[in-house]
C-alpha cells in the first residue's frame, strides 16, 4: 500500500479544510466528511512521507470507541462507505475505511487533556514550575509516575504555533463555569473509561486529548478519540517509574526525532523507512489490543 498523504481535487466534492492529518469535505449544511489520511505530524510539523494505512487504523480505533461510549453523544453520523452519497463512492481509495460523515459542530477551541501519569509536555511543565495547567502537583514526582488522581489540563487550540497549557480558569472565563466544568468532567470520564478497558489487555492509557463541539446547545465529542495519535499507550508489563515507557503511539517518532539534528523549527525531514515500518507495527498492535476489548 502506498501512503495517502495528499488528496487532489475531486469531481463534485468540495474540500473545506486540510488539517495536519485529516481532510474535511462538504456534505451538506449540517454535515461534513472527515478523511483520515496517512500523514503524520510531530511537534506541529507534517512529515513529507506518510505511514501507509495509518489513517485506516486511526479511523477504526476512533469508531470503536465512539460505538462503545454511551454516556456522551459524538459527532458520527455514518461510517459505512456503502451508505455514503454516490459522489463519494466514486473514490473508494479515499473514502472507504477512512471517511466518516459527521455533524458539523461549533468547536470549542480547547484541547481537553486528561492525564493519569506525568510525562511529555506535562512532565516538562512540572519540572519547570511544579504545576501543570495551573494544577499544583506534589513535590518529588518522577518521570512517568502515576498521579494520585486523573488531572484535567486543557490547552488552547492555537491556529498558529504551539498549543499552550492553560488553567481551567481561562476556560471558565471564556465558556462560563457550567460548560468548562462539563468539559472537564467528560474528559476525565471518557479517559477513565478507556483506561479501564485497555488495562484488561496490559496497556496503560497514560494520557489523552479530546475535542468537543456544540451541536445546537448540546456538547458532543468530535474529532478522533483515544487513538495513538492523540494518546499515550504504554506496555504495562514493561512499565517502570522514572524510565521512558515502551509505547504504542506517536512517541516512537518523537523519540526518533530527538536523536536527529532536526531543530523542530524548520520543514520536517523525511522519516527513514525503518521508522515508518516500526511505527506502523506499533499502531497495528494497539489497534489489535483495542479491538480485543471493545468488540
Ligand atoms: N464534528 C466536528 N465539527 C467541527 N470541527 C471538527 C469536527 N471534528 C473534527 N473537527 C476539526 O477537524 C480538524 C481535523 O483535522 P486534523 O486533526 O488533521 O487537524 P489539526 O491539524 O489537528 O487541526 P487543528 O490544528 O485545527 O486542530 C480539526 O481542526 C478538528 O478540530
Ligand atoms: Mg487534530
PDB file of N, CA, C and O in Angstrom, residues 113-156:
ATOM      1  N   UNK A 113      -7.398  17.748  27.732  1.00  0.00           N
ATOM      2  CA  UNK A 113      -6.428  16.682  28.010  1.00  0.00           C
ATOM      3  C   UNK A 113      -6.652  16.097  29.392  1.00  0.00           C
ATOM      4  O   UNK A 113      -6.834  16.842  30.365  1.00  0.00           O
ATOM      5  N   UNK A 114      -6.656  14.769  29.457  1.00  0.00           N
ATOM      6  CA  UNK A 114      -6.697  14.076  30.741  1.00  0.00           C
ATOM      7  C   UNK A 114      -5.365  13.361  30.922  1.00  0.00           C
ATOM      8  O   UNK A 114      -4.875  12.724  29.981  1.00  0.00           O
ATOM      9  N   UNK A 115      -4.796  13.474  32.097  1.00  0.00           N
ATOM     10  CA  UNK A 115      -3.528  12.800  32.383  1.00  0.00           C
ATOM     11  C   UNK A 115      -3.646  11.955  33.637  1.00  0.00           C
ATOM     12  O   UNK A 115      -4.048  12.464  34.688  1.00  0.00           O
ATOM     13  N   UNK A 116      -3.265  10.693  33.494  1.00  0.00           N
ATOM     14  CA  UNK A 116      -3.213   9.804  34.647  1.00  0.00           C
ATOM     15  C   UNK A 116      -1.778   9.613  35.099  1.00  0.00           C
ATOM     16  O   UNK A 116      -1.524   9.117  36.196  1.00  0.00           O
ATOM     17  N   UNK A 117      -0.841   9.994  34.251  1.00  0.00           N
ATOM     18  CA  UNK A 117       0.599   9.854  34.512  1.00  0.00           C
ATOM     19  C   UNK A 117       1.280  11.147  34.086  1.00  0.00           C
ATOM     20  O   UNK A 117       0.763  11.876  33.236  1.00  0.00           O
ATOM     21  N   UNK A 118       2.429  11.407  34.650  1.00  0.00           N
ATOM     22  CA  UNK A 118       3.124  12.651  34.330  1.00  0.00           C
ATOM     23  C   UNK A 118       4.275  12.381  33.342  1.00  0.00           C
ATOM     24  O   UNK A 118       5.230  11.689  33.674  1.00  0.00           O
ATOM     25  N   UNK A 119       4.101  12.897  32.147  1.00  0.00           N
ATOM     26  CA  UNK A 119       5.050  12.591  31.060  1.00  0.00           C
ATOM     27  C   UNK A 119       4.952  13.694  29.998  1.00  0.00           C
ATOM     28  O   UNK A 119       4.004  14.488  30.020  1.00  0.00           O
ATOM     29  N   UNK A 120       5.887  13.716  29.101  1.00  0.00           N
ATOM     30  CA  UNK A 120       5.813  14.614  27.943  1.00  0.00           C
ATOM     31  C   UNK A 120       5.805  16.084  28.347  1.00  0.00           C
ATOM     32  O   UNK A 120       6.550  16.514  29.221  1.00  0.00           O
ATOM     33  N   UNK A 121       4.918  16.837  27.691  1.00  0.00           N
ATOM     34  CA  UNK A 121       4.809  18.267  27.971  1.00  0.00           C
ATOM     35  C   UNK A 121       4.420  18.533  29.421  1.00  0.00           C
ATOM     36  O   UNK A 121       4.846  19.525  30.025  1.00  0.00           O
ATOM     37  N   UNK A 122       3.611  17.645  29.975  1.00  0.00           N
ATOM     38  CA  UNK A 122       3.180  17.780  31.371  1.00  0.00           C
ATOM     39  C   UNK A 122       4.370  17.626  32.315  1.00  0.00           C
ATOM     40  O   UNK A 122       4.544  18.394  33.264  1.00  0.00           O
ATOM     41  N   UNK A 123       5.196  16.659  32.029  1.00  0.00           N
ATOM     42  CA  UNK A 123       6.400  16.418  32.830  1.00  0.00           C
ATOM     43  C   UNK A 123       7.342  17.618  32.762  1.00  0.00           C
ATOM     44  O   UNK A 123       7.875  18.078  33.768  1.00  0.00           O
ATOM     45  N   UNK A 124       7.469  18.164  31.559  1.00  0.00           N
ATOM     46  CA  UNK A 124       8.373  19.302  31.365  1.00  0.00           C
ATOM     47  C   UNK A 124       7.858  20.501  32.176  1.00  0.00           C
ATOM     48  O   UNK A 124       8.622  21.147  32.895  1.00  0.00           O
ATOM     49  N   UNK A 125       6.554  20.750  32.067  1.00  0.00           N
ATOM     50  CA  UNK A 125       5.982  21.884  32.802  1.00  0.00           C
ATOM     51  C   UNK A 125       6.118  21.681  34.319  1.00  0.00           C
ATOM     52  O   UNK A 125       6.438  22.618  35.056  1.00  0.00           O
ATOM     53  N   UNK A 126       5.900  20.463  34.751  1.00  0.00           N
ATOM     54  CA  UNK A 126       6.045  20.150  36.181  1.00  0.00           C
ATOM     55  C   UNK A 126       7.481  20.390  36.651  1.00  0.00           C
ATOM     56  O   UNK A 126       7.709  20.988  37.706  1.00  0.00           O
ATOM     57  N   UNK A 127       8.448  19.950  35.862  1.00  0.00           N
ATOM     58  CA  UNK A 127       9.858  20.143  36.235  1.00  0.00           C
ATOM     59  C   UNK A 127      10.198  21.628  36.333  1.00  0.00           C
ATOM     60  O   UNK A 127      10.928  22.053  37.213  1.00  0.00           O
ATOM     61  N   UNK A 128       9.632  22.415  35.410  1.00  0.00           N
ATOM     62  CA  UNK A 128       9.934  23.852  35.392  1.00  0.00           C
ATOM     63  C   UNK A 128       9.207  24.620  36.497  1.00  0.00           C
ATOM     64  O   UNK A 128       9.739  25.569  37.051  1.00  0.00           O
ATOM     65  N   UNK A 129       7.952  24.214  36.797  1.00  0.00           N
ATOM     66  CA  UNK A 129       7.108  25.072  37.647  1.00  0.00           C
ATOM     67  C   UNK A 129       6.450  24.353  38.822  1.00  0.00           C
ATOM     68  O   UNK A 129       5.844  25.002  39.673  1.00  0.00           O
ATOM     69  N   UNK A 130       6.494  23.031  38.832  1.00  0.00           N
ATOM     70  CA  UNK A 130       5.800  22.286  39.889  1.00  0.00           C
ATOM     71  C   UNK A 130       4.306  22.144  39.628  1.00  0.00           C
ATOM     72  O   UNK A 130       3.568  21.592  40.432  1.00  0.00           O
ATOM     73  N   UNK A 131       3.870  22.694  38.482  1.00  0.00           N
ATOM     74  CA  UNK A 131       2.443  22.646  38.139  1.00  0.00           C
ATOM     75  C   UNK A 131       2.261  22.178  36.705  1.00  0.00           C
ATOM     76  O   UNK A 131       3.176  22.245  35.902  1.00  0.00           O
ATOM     77  N   UNK A 132       1.017  21.765  36.395  1.00  0.00           N
ATOM     78  CA  UNK A 132       0.613  21.553  35.005  1.00  0.00           C
ATOM     79  C   UNK A 132      -0.740  22.229  34.820  1.00  0.00           C
ATOM     80  O   UNK A 132      -1.660  21.967  35.601  1.00  0.00           O
ATOM     81  N   UNK A 133      -0.856  23.078  33.831  1.00  0.00           N
ATOM     82  CA  UNK A 133      -2.096  23.837  33.587  1.00  0.00           C
ATOM     83  C   UNK A 133      -2.633  24.441  34.871  1.00  0.00           C
ATOM     84  O   UNK A 133      -3.832  24.397  35.146  1.00  0.00           O
ATOM     85  N   UNK A 134      -1.745  24.976  35.681  1.00  0.00           N
ATOM     86  CA  UNK A 134      -2.171  25.647  36.905  1.00  0.00           C
ATOM     87  C   UNK A 134      -2.469  24.708  38.062  1.00  0.00           C
ATOM     88  O   UNK A 134      -2.789  25.152  39.160  1.00  0.00           O
ATOM     89  N   UNK A 135      -2.365  23.404  37.841  1.00  0.00           N
ATOM     90  CA  UNK A 135      -2.635  22.453  38.931  1.00  0.00           C
ATOM     91  C   UNK A 135      -1.327  22.156  39.658  1.00  0.00           C
ATOM     92  O   UNK A 135      -0.354  21.696  39.057  1.00  0.00           O
ATOM     93  N   UNK A 136      -1.338  22.430  40.932  1.00  0.00           N
ATOM     94  CA  UNK A 136      -0.151  22.179  41.754  1.00  0.00           C
ATOM     95  C   UNK A 136      -0.038  20.680  42.019  1.00  0.00           C
ATOM     96  O   UNK A 136      -0.984  20.049  42.449  1.00  0.00           O
ATOM     97  N   UNK A 137       1.126  20.123  41.737  1.00  0.00           N
ATOM     98  CA  UNK A 137       1.320  18.686  41.954  1.00  0.00           C
ATOM     99  C   UNK A 137       2.300  18.478  43.107  1.00  0.00           C
ATOM    100  O   UNK A 137       3.087  19.371  43.423  1.00  0.00           O
ATOM    101  N   UNK A 138       2.253  17.297  43.737  1.00  0.00           N
ATOM    102  CA  UNK A 138       3.166  17.049  44.857  1.00  0.00           C
ATOM    103  C   UNK A 138       4.629  17.170  44.418  1.00  0.00           C
ATOM    104  O   UNK A 138       4.940  16.923  43.254  1.00  0.00           O
ATOM    105  N   UNK A 139       5.475  17.509  45.353  1.00  0.00           N
ATOM    106  CA  UNK A 139       6.908  17.572  45.043  1.00  0.00           C
ATOM    107  C   UNK A 139       7.477  16.181  44.853  1.00  0.00           C
ATOM    108  O   UNK A 139       6.942  15.211  45.385  1.00  0.00           O
ATOM    109  N   UNK A 140       8.561  16.107  44.100  1.00  0.00           N
ATOM    110  CA  UNK A 140       9.332  14.869  44.019  1.00  0.00           C
ATOM    111  C   UNK A 140       8.769  13.798  43.116  1.00  0.00           C
ATOM    112  O   UNK A 140       9.170  12.638  43.207  1.00  0.00           O
ATOM    113  N   UNK A 141       7.830  14.153  42.247  1.00  0.00           N
ATOM    114  CA  UNK A 141       7.333  13.142  41.303  1.00  0.00           C
ATOM    115  C   UNK A 141       8.465  12.733  40.356  1.00  0.00           C
ATOM    116  O   UNK A 141       9.336  13.530  40.029  1.00  0.00           O
ATOM    117  N   UNK A 142       8.420  11.499  39.922  1.00  0.00           N
ATOM    118  CA  UNK A 142       9.387  11.019  38.937  1.00  0.00           C
ATOM    119  C   UNK A 142       8.740  10.991  37.560  1.00  0.00           C
ATOM    120  O   UNK A 142       7.513  10.931  37.453  1.00  0.00           O
ATOM    121  N   UNK A 143       9.579  10.967  36.536  1.00  0.00           N
ATOM    122  CA  UNK A 143       9.058  10.878  35.174  1.00  0.00           C
ATOM    123  C   UNK A 143       8.191   9.619  35.022  1.00  0.00           C
ATOM    124  O   UNK A 143       8.562   8.567  35.528  1.00  0.00           O
ATOM    125  N   UNK A 144       7.072   9.779  34.370  1.00  0.00           N
ATOM    126  CA  UNK A 144       6.156   8.668  34.071  1.00  0.00           C
ATOM    127  C   UNK A 144       5.433   8.132  35.312  1.00  0.00           C
ATOM    128  O   UNK A 144       4.843   7.060  35.273  1.00  0.00           O
ATOM    129  N   UNK A 145       5.491   8.889  36.406  1.00  0.00           N
ATOM    130  CA  UNK A 145       4.821   8.440  37.624  1.00  0.00           C
ATOM    131  C   UNK A 145       3.304   8.543  37.485  1.00  0.00           C
ATOM    132  O   UNK A 145       2.780   9.466  36.857  1.00  0.00           O
ATOM    133  N   UNK A 146       2.620   7.582  38.094  1.00  0.00           N
ATOM    134  CA  UNK A 146       1.170   7.605  38.111  1.00  0.00           C
ATOM    135  C   UNK A 146       0.720   8.707  39.067  1.00  0.00           C
ATOM    136  O   UNK A 146       1.292   8.859  40.150  1.00  0.00           O
ATOM    137  N   UNK A 147      -0.272   9.466  38.652  1.00  0.00           N
ATOM    138  CA  UNK A 147      -0.783  10.534  39.516  1.00  0.00           C
ATOM    139  C   UNK A 147      -1.861   9.962  40.433  1.00  0.00           C
ATOM    140  O   UNK A 147      -2.544   9.003  40.076  1.00  0.00           O
ATOM    141  N   UNK A 148      -1.959  10.585  41.599  1.00  0.00           N
ATOM    142  CA  UNK A 148      -2.958  10.116  42.571  1.00  0.00           C
ATOM    143  C   UNK A 148      -4.364  10.130  41.950  1.00  0.00           C
ATOM    144  O   UNK A 148      -5.119   9.172  42.059  1.00  0.00           O
ATOM    145  N   UNK A 149      -4.675  11.249  41.291  1.00  0.00           N
ATOM    146  CA  UNK A 149      -5.966  11.376  40.603  1.00  0.00           C
ATOM    147  C   UNK A 149      -5.720  11.826  39.172  1.00  0.00           C
ATOM    148  O   UNK A 149      -4.727  12.517  38.911  1.00  0.00           O
ATOM    149  N   UNK A 150      -6.641  11.466  38.279  1.00  0.00           N
ATOM    150  CA  UNK A 150      -6.559  11.971  36.905  1.00  0.00           C
ATOM    151  C   UNK A 150      -6.665  13.495  36.940  1.00  0.00           C
ATOM    152  O   UNK A 150      -7.536  14.031  37.633  1.00  0.00           O
ATOM    153  N   UNK A 151      -5.803  14.168  36.201  1.00  0.00           N
ATOM    154  CA  UNK A 151      -5.927  15.628  36.158  1.00  0.00           C
ATOM    155  C   UNK A 151      -6.393  16.090  34.767  1.00  0.00           C
ATOM    156  O   UNK A 151      -6.136  15.432  33.763  1.00  0.00           O
ATOM    157  N   UNK A 152      -7.070  17.228  34.776  1.00  0.00           N
ATOM    158  CA  UNK A 152      -7.572  17.841  33.536  1.00  0.00           C
ATOM    159  C   UNK A 152      -6.668  19.024  33.228  1.00  0.00           C
ATOM    160  O   UNK A 152      -6.583  19.967  34.024  1.00  0.00           O
ATOM    161  N   UNK A 153      -5.970  18.955  32.101  1.00  0.00           N
ATOM    162  CA  UNK A 153      -5.006  20.003  31.762  1.00  0.00           C
ATOM    163  C   UNK A 153      -5.292  20.544  30.367  1.00  0.00           C
ATOM    164  O   UNK A 153      -4.668  20.140  29.393  1.00  0.00           O
ATOM    165  N   UNK A 154      -6.260  21.468  30.267  1.00  0.00           N
ATOM    166  CA  UNK A 154      -6.633  21.971  28.949  1.00  0.00           C
ATOM    167  C   UNK A 154      -5.519  22.776  28.296  1.00  0.00           C
ATOM    168  O   UNK A 154      -4.627  23.289  28.982  1.00  0.00           O
ATOM    169  N   UNK A 155      -5.579  22.846  26.973  1.00  0.00           N
ATOM    170  CA  UNK A 155      -4.641  23.683  26.229  1.00  0.00           C
ATOM    171  C   UNK A 155      -5.444  24.462  25.196  1.00  0.00           C
ATOM    172  O   UNK A 155      -6.491  23.993  24.735  1.00  0.00           O
ATOM    173  N   UNK A 156      -4.939  25.628  24.856  1.00  0.00           N
ATOM    174  CA  UNK A 156      -5.632  26.411  23.832  1.00  0.00           C
ATOM    175  C   UNK A 156      -5.326  25.773  22.487  1.00  0.00           C
ATOM    176  O   UNK A 156      -4.232  25.272  22.267  1.00  0.00           O
TER     177      UNK A 156
END
